[in-house]
Short mmCIF file of C-alpha atoms in Angstrom, two decimals:
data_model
loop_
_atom_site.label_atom_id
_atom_site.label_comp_id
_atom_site.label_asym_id
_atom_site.label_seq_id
_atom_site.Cartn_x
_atom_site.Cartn_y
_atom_site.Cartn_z
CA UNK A 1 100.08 70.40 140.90
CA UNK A 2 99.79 73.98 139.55
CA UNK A 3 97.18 75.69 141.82
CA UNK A 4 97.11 78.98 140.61
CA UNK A 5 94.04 80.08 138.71
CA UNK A 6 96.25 82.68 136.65
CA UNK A 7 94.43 83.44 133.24
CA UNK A 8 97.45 82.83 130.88
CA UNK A 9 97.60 83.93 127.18
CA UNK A 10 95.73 86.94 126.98
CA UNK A 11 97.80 88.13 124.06
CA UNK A 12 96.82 84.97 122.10
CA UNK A 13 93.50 85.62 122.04
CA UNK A 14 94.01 89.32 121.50
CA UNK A 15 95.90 88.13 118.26
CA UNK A 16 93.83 85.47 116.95
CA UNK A 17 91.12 88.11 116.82
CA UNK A 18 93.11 90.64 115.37
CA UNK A 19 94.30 88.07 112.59
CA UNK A 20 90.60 87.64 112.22
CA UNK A 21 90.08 91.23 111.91
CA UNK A 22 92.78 91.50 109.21
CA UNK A 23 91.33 88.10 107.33
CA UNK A 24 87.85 89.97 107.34
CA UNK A 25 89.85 92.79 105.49
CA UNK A 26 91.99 92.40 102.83
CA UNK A 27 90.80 93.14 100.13
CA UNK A 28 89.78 90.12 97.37
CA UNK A 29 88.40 90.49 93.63
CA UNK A 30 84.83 91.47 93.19
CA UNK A 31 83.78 87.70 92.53
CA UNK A 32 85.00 86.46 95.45
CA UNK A 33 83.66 89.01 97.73
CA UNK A 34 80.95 86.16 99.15
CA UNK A 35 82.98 83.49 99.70
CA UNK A 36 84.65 84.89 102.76
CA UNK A 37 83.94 83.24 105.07
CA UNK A 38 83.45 85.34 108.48
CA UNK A 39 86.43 84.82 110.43
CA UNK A 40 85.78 87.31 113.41
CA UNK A 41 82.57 85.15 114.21
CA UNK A 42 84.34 82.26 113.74
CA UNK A 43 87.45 82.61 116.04
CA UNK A 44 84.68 84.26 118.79
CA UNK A 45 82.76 80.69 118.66
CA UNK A 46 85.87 79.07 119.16
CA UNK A 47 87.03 81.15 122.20
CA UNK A 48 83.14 81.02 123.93
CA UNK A 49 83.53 76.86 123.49
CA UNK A 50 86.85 76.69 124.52
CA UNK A 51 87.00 79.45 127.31
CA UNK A 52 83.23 79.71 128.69
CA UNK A 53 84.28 81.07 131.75
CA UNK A 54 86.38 84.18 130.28
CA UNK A 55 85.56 85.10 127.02
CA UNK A 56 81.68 85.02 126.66
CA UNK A 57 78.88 88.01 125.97
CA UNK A 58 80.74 90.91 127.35
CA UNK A 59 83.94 90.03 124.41
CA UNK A 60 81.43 89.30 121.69
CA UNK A 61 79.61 92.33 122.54
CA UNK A 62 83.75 94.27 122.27
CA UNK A 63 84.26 92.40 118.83
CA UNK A 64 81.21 92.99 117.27
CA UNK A 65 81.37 96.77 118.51
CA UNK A 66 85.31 97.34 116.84
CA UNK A 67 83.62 95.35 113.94
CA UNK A 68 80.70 98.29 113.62
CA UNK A 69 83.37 100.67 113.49
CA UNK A 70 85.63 99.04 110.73
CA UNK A 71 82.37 98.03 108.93
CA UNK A 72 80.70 101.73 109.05
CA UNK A 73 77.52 99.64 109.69
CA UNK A 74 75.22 101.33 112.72
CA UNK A 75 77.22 101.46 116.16
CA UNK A 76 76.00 98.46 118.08
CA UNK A 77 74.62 96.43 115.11
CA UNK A 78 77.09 93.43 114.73
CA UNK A 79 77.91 94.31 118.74
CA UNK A 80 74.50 92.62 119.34
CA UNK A 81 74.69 90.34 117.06
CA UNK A 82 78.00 88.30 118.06
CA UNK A 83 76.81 89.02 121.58
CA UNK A 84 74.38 86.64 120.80
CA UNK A 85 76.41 84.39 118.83
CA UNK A 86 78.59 83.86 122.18
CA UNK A 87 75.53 83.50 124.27
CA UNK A 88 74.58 80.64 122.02
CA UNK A 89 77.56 78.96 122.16
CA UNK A 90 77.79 78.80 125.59
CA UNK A 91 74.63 77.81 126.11
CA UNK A 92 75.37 74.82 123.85
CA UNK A 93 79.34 74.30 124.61
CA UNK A 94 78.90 71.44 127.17
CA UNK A 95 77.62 69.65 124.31
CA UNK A 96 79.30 70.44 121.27
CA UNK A 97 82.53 69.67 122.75
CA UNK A 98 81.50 65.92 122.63
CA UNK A 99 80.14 66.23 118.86
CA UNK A 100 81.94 64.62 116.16
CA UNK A 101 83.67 67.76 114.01
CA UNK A 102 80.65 67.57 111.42
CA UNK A 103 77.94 67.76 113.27
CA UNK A 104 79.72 71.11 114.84
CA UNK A 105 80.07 72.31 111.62
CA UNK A 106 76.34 72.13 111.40
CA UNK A 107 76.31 73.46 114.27
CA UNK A 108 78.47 76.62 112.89
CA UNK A 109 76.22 76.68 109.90
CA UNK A 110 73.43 77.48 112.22
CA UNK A 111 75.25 79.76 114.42
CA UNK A 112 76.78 81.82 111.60
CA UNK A 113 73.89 82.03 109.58
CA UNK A 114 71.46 83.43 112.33
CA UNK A 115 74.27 85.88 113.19
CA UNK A 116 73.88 86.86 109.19
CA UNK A 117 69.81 86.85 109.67
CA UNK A 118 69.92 89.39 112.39
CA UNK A 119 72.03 91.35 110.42
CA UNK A 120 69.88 91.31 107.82
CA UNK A 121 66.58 91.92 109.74
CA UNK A 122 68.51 95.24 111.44
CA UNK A 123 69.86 96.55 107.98
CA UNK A 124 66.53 96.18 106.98
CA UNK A 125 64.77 98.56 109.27
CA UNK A 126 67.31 101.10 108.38
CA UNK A 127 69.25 101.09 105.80
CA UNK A 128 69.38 99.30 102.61
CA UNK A 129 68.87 95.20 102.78
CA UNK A 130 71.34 93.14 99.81
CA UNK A 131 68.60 91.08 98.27
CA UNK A 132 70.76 88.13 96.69
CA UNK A 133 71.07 84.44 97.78
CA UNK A 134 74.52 85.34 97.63
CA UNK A 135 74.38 87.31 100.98
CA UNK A 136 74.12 83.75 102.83
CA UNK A 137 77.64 82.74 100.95
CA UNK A 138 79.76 83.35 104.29
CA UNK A 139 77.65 81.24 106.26
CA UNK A 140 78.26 78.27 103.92
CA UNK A 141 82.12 78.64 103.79
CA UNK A 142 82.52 79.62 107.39
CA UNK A 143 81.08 75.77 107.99
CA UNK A 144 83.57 74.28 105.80
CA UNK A 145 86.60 76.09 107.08
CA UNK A 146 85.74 75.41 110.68
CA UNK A 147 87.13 71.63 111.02
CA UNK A 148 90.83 73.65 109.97
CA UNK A 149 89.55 76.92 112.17
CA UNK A 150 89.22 74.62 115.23
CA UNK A 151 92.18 72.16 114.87
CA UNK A 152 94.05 75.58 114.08
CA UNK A 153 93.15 77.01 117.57
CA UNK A 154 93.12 74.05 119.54
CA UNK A 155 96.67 73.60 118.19
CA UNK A 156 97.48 77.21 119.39
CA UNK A 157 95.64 76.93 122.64
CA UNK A 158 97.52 73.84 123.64
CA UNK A 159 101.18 75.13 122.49
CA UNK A 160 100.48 78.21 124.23
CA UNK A 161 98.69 76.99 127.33
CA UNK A 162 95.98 79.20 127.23
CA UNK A 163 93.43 78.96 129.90
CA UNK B 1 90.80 64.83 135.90
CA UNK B 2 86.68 64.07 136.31
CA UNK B 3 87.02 66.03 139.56
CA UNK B 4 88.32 69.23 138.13
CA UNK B 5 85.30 68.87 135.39
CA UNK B 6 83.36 68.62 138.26
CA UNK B 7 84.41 71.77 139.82
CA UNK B 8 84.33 73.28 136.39
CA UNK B 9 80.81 72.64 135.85
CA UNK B 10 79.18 73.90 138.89
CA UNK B 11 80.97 77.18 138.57
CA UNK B 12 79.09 77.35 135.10
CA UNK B 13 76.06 76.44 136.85
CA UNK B 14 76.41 79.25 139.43
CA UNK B 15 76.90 82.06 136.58
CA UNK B 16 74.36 80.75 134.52
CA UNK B 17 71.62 83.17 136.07
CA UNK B 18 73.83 85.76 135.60
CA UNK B 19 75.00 84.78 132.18
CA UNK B 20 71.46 85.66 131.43
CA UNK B 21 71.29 89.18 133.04
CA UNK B 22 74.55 89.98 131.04
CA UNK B 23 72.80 89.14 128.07
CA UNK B 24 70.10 91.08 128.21
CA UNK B 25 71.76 94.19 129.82
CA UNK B 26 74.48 93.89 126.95
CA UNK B 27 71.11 93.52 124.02
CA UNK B 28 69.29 96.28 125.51
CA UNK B 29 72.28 98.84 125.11
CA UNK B 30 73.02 97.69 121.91
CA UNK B 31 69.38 99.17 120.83
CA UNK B 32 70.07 102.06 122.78
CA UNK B 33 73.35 102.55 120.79
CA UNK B 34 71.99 101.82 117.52
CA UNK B 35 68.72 103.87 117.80
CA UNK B 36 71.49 107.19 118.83
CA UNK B 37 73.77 106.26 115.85
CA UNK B 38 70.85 105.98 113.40
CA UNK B 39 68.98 109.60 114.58
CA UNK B 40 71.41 111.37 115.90
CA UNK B 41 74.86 112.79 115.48
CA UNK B 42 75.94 111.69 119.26
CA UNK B 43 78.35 108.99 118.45
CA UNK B 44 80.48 110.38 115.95
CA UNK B 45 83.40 111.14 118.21
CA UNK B 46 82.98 107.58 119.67
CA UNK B 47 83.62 106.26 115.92
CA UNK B 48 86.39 108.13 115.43
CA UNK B 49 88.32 107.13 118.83
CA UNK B 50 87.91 103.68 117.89
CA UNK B 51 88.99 103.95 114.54
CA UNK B 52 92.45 104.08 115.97
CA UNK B 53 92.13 100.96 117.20
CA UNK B 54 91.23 99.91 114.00
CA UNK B 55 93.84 102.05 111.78
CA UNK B 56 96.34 99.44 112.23
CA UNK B 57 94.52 96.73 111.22
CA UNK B 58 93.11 98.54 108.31
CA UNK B 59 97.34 99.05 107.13
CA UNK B 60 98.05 95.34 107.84
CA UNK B 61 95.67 94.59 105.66
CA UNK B 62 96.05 96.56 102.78
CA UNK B 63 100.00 95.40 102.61
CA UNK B 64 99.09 92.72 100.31
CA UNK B 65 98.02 95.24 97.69
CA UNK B 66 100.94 97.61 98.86
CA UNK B 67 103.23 95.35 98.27
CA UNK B 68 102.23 93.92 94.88
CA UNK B 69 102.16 97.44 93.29
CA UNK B 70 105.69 98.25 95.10
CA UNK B 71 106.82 94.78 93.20
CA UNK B 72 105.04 96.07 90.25
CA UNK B 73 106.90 99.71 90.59
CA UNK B 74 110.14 97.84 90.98
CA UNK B 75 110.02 95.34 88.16
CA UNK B 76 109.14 97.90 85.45
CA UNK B 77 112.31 97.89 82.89
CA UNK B 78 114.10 101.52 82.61
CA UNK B 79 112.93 101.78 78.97
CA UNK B 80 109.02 101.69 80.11
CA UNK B 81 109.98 104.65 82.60
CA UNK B 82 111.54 106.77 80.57
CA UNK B 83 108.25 105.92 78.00
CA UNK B 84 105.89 106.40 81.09
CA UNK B 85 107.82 109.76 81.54
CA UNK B 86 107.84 110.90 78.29
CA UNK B 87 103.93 110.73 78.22
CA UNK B 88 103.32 112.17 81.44
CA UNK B 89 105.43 115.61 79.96
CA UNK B 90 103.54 115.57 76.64
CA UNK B 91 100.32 115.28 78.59
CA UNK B 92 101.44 118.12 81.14
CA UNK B 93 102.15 120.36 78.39
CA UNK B 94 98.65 119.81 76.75
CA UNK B 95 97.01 120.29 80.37
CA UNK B 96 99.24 123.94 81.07
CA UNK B 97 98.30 124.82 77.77
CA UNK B 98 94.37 124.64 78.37
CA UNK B 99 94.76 125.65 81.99
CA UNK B 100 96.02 129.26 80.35
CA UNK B 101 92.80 129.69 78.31
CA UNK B 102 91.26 128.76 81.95
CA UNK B 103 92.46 131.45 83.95
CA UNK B 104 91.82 134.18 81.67
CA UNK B 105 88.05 132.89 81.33
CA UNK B 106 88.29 132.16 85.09
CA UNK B 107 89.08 136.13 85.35
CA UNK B 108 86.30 136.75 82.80
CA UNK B 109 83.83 135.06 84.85
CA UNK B 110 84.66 136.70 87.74
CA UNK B 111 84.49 140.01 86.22
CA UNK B 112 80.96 139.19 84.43
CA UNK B 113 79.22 137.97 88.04
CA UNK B 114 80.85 140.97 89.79
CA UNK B 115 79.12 143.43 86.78
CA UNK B 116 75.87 141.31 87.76
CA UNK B 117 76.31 141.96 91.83
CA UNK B 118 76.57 138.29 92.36
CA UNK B 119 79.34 137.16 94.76
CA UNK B 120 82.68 135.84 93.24
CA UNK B 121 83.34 132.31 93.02
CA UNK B 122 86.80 131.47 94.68
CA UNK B 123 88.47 127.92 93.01
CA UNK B 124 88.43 124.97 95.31
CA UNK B 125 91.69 124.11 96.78
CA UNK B 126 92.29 120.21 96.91
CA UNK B 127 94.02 117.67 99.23
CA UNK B 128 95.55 115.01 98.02
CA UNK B 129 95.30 111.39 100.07
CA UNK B 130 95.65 107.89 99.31
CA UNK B 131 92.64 104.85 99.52
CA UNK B 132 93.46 102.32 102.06
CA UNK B 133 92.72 98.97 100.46
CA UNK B 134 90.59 97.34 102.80
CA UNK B 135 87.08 95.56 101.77
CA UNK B 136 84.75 96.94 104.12
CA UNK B 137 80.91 96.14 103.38
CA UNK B 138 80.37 94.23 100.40
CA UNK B 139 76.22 96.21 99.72
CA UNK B 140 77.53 99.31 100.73
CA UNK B 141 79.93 101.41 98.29
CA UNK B 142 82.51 103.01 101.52
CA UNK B 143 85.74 103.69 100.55
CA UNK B 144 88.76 104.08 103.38
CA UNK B 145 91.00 107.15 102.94
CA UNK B 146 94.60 107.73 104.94
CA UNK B 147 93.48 111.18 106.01
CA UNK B 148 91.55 112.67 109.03
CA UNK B 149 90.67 115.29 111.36
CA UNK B 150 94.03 116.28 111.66
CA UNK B 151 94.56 117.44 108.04
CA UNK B 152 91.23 119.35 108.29
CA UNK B 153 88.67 116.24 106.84
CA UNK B 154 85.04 117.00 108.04
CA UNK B 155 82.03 115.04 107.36
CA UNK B 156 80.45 115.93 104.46
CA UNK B 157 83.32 116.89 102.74
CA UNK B 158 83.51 116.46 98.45
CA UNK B 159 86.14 113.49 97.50
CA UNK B 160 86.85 113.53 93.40
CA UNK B 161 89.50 112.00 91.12
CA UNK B 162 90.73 112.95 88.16
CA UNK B 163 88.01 111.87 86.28
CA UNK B 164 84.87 113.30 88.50
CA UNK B 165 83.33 113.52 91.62
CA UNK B 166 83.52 110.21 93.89
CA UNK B 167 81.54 111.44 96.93
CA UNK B 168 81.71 112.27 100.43
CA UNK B 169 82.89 111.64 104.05
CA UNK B 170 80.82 110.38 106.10
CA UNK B 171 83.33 109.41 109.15
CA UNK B 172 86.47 111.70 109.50
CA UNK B 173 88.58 109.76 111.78
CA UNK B 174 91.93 110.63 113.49
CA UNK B 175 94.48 108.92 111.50
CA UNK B 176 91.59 107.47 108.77
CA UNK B 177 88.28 108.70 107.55
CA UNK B 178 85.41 106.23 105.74
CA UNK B 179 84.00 107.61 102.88
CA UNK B 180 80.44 106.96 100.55
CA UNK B 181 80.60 107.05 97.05
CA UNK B 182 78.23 108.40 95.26
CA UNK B 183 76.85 104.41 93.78
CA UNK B 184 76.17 103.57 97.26
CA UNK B 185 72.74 103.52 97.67
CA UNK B 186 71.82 105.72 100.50
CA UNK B 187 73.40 108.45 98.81
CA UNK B 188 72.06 111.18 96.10
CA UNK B 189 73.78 114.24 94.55
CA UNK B 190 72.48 116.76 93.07
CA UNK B 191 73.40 117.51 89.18
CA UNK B 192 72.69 119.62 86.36
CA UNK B 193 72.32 117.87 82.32
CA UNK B 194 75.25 120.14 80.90
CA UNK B 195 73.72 120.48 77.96
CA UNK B 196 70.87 122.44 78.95
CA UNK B 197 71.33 123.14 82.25
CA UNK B 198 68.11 120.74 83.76
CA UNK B 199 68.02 119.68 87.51
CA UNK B 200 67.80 116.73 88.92
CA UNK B 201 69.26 114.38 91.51
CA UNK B 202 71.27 111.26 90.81
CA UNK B 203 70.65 108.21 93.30
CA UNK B 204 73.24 105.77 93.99
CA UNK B 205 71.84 101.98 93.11
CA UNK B 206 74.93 99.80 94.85
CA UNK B 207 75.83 98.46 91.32
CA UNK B 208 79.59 99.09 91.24
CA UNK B 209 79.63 102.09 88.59
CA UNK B 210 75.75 102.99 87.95
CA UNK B 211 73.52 105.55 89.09
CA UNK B 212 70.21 106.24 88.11
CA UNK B 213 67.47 109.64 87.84
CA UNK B 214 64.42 109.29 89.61
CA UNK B 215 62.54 111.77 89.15
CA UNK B 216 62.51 112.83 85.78
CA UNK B 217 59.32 112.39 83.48
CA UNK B 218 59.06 110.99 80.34
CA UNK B 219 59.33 113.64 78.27
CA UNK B 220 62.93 115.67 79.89
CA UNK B 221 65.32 116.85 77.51
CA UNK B 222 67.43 114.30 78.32
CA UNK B 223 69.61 111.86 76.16
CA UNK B 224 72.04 109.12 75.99
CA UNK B 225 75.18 110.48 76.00
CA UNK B 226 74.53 113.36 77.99
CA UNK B 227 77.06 114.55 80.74
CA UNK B 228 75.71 115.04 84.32
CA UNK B 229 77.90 117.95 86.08
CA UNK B 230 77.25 118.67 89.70
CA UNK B 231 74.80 121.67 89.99
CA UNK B 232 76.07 122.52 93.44
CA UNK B 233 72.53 122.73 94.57
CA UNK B 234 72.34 122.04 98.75
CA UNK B 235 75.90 123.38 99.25
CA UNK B 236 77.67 120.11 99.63
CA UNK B 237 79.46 119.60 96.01
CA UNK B 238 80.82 122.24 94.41
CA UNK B 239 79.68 122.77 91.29
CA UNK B 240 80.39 121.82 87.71
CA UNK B 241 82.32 118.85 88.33
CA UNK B 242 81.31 115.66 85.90
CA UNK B 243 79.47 113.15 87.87
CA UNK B 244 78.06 110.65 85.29
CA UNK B 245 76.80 110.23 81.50
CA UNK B 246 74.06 108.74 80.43
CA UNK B 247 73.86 105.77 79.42
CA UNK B 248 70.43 104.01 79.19
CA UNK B 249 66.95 105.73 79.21
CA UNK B 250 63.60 103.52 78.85
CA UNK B 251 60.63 105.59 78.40
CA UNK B 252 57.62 103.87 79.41
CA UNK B 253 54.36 105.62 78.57
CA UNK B 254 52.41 103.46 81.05
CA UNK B 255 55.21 104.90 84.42
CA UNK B 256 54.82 107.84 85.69
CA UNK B 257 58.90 108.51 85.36
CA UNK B 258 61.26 107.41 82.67
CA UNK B 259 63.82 105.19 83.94
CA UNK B 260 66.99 106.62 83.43
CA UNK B 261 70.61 104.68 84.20
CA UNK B 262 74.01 106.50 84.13
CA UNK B 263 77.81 105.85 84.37
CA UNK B 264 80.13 107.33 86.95
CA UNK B 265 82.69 109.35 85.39
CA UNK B 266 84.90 108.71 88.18
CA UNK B 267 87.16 105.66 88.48
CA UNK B 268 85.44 104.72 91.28
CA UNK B 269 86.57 101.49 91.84
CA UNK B 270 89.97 101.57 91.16
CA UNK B 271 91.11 105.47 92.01
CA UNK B 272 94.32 104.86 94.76
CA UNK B 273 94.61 108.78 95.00
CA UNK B 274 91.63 110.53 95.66
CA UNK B 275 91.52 114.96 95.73
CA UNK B 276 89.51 116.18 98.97
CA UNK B 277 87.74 119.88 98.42
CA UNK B 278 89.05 121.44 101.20
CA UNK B 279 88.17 125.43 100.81
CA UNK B 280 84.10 124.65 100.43
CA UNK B 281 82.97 125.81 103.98
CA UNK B 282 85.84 128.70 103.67
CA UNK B 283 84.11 129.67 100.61
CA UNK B 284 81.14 130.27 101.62
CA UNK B 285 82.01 132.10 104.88
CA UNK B 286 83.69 134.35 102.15
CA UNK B 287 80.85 134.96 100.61
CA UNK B 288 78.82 135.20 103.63
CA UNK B 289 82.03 138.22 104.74
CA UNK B 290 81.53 140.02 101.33
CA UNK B 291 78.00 140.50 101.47
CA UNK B 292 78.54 142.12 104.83
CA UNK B 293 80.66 144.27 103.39
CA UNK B 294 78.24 145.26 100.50
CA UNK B 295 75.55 145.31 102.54
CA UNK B 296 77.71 147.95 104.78
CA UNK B 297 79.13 149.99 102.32
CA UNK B 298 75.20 150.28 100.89
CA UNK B 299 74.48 151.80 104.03
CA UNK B 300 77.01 154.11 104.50
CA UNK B 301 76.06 155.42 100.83
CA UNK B 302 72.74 156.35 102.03
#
């Protein structure tokens, strides 16, 4: 029996966020701008479900914060925000884990698009809000890429024995 | 297997207090943060340090893009070259042959505000850099630019193409500094109708190449058509650099202001090099030096 309580595969997690980061990045065609879905929230919900006990506020709080930077957005805006977002989910990961993969995707919805509503809500008291339906685009695709998102990881976090 | 979920599960239990606490330490200094980012000027060496960390990311990212136009430079036959080159010497012989009526009415100026005591105008000397192609906010117009603080970017600093003026830095980072355009819109510049020289301010709207005047009333001098220069009002832009032209006016006698939309002269969306004005602060301290002087040799006089 393997004893040791060694955290293994640091770096995987390093670059599944950093592949996030890039995803959030390139650049797409005007049109499309919407539709991405928002893959640095996504891989964070993945990481608070499937690692509670090491990644959790204090990383989400470290992602959103290099996100503020990339982003130009105010310095501690999306750092609360996905803070939050891995609050949530480990408040709820005991019990998402047993949920069939749609009803998580719901739950994703919801997660994602209250990360987008406190974004809005702080852009509103300072700078300027977007007013289209369109803003709530990413929340919508994020839910339908997660099934691939999480079979993705899980894939990765088994190969690579993360723990 | 259900023993080790066991063990698992009260070690959640035992943090879950704590969990809290993190929480709300982690919320609170988030406000703290944003409330000093939003009023003050504190954390603008805090951006910058982390925009290393982000720098490579940004270049991953943008690779796509490199690449294709490196694919596009190397498919292009040798008889579309030697075209391309062709036009770019005819259009460099055009361009040298207006820059010499230039200079002489450059010198002309200079001797004209000299004869009317007013301090000489020295021209802006330009750095050249390159837009990263990264998609950073969709609802804000920020550009990414692959120079910083060590090639003498500053915040505030005048970014123009060859078309017109783009906007300005508003993060000088080490390796990278973000810059606004002038659409985004949190940002204004003042301009001057070239026509007939009339002030006014040009507000960014966050439509991709539109800008609109505010604060003009119904009945300005002001048409369709007209080209908006930079009046270089507020010492930020300097000035008589093409900003927009007018495209749209409405003129509605029942609002107080007539509602006035204009195009970017700029390419603003799809410039890859950008100029940066770098001898605007020197410029002034110039002028600032001069004046001393006058000022001096005035007393001495007397």
């Amino acid at each position: 029996m393997n004893n040791k309580a060694v955290n293994h595969g640091g770096i995987i997690i390093l670059s599944s966020f950093a592949v996030a980061f890039i995803l959030n990045m390139v650049p797409l065609p005007d049109n499309l701008e919407n539709y991405r879905p928002e893959w640095v929230t996504l891989i964070l919900i993945y990481w608070c479900l499937a690692l509670p006990h090491r990644t959790g506020v204090f990383t989400g709080w470290v992602v959103g914060f290099l996100l503020d930077v990339h982003l130009g957005s105010l310095l501690g805006q999306h750092a609360l925000v996905l803070s939050i977002v891995a609050y949530l989910s480990y408040k709820l990961h005991v019990r998402i884990r047993l949920y069939p993969l749609i009803q998580q995707s719901l739950i994703i919805l919801l997660l994602v698009a209250l990360s987008q509503m406190l974004i809005l809500w702080i852009s509103g008291i300072t700078a300027n809000a977007p007013g289209d339906w369109s803003y709530w685009l990413p929340s919508l695709t994020s839910m339908l890429i997660w099934p691939w998102v999480f079979f993705l990881m899980r894939f990765i976090r088994r190969v690579y024995g993360v723990n | 297997m259900q023993y080790v979920g066991a063990i698992a599960i009260k070690q959640l239990f035992d943090e879950d207090s704590s969990y809290l606490a993190r929480l709300i330490f982690v919320v609170v200094f988030s406000i703290i943060l944003m409330t000093a980012d939003h009023r003050t000027n504190m954390l603008s060496g805090v951006r910058s340090l982390f925009s290393l960390i982000i720098y490579p990311l940004q270049t991953i990212a943008s690779t796509p893009v490199d690449a294709g136009l490196w694919l596009d430079g190397q498919m292009n036959s040798h008889q579309s070259l030697i075209n391309e080159n062709e036009d770019y010497r005819t259009q460099n012989l055009l361009l040298k042959a207006q820059l010499q009526k230039f200079t002489s009415l450059q010198a002309e100026n200079i001797r004209l505000r000299s004869l009317l005591k007013s301090s000489r105008k020295i021209s802006d000397q330009m750095l050249i850099a390159e837009t990263i192609a990264v998609d950073l906010d969709p609802y804000k117009r920020q550009i990414v630019i692959n120079k910083g603080q060590r090639s003498g970017v500053y915040a505030g600093q005048p970014i123009l193409d060859a078309y017109g003026i783009m906007g300005q830095i508003i993060h000088p980072g080490v390796p990278s500094s973000t810059a606004i355009l002038i659409t985004d819109p949190s940002h204004a510049i003042p301009v001057q109708v070239n026509r007939n020289g009339l002030r006014t301010v040009l507000y960014g709207t966050g439509a991709a190449n539109f800008l609109e005047v505010q604060n003009l009333p119904n009945n300005a001098d002001i048409t369709v058509g007209d080209l908006l220069i930079t009046s270089g009002l507020g010492g930020r832009f300097p000035e008589g650099y093409p900003v927009a032209v007018v495209k749209n006016i409405k003129r509605d006698p029942g609002q107080p202001f007539a509602n006035i939309i204009a195009e970017a002269s700029a390419h603003l969306e799809q410039s890859r090099e950008v100029l940066l004005v770098m001898g605007l602060a020197r410029e002034t301290i110039e002028q600032e030096q001069e004046q001393e002087q006058e000022k001096e040799k005035d007393s001495h006089e007397q």
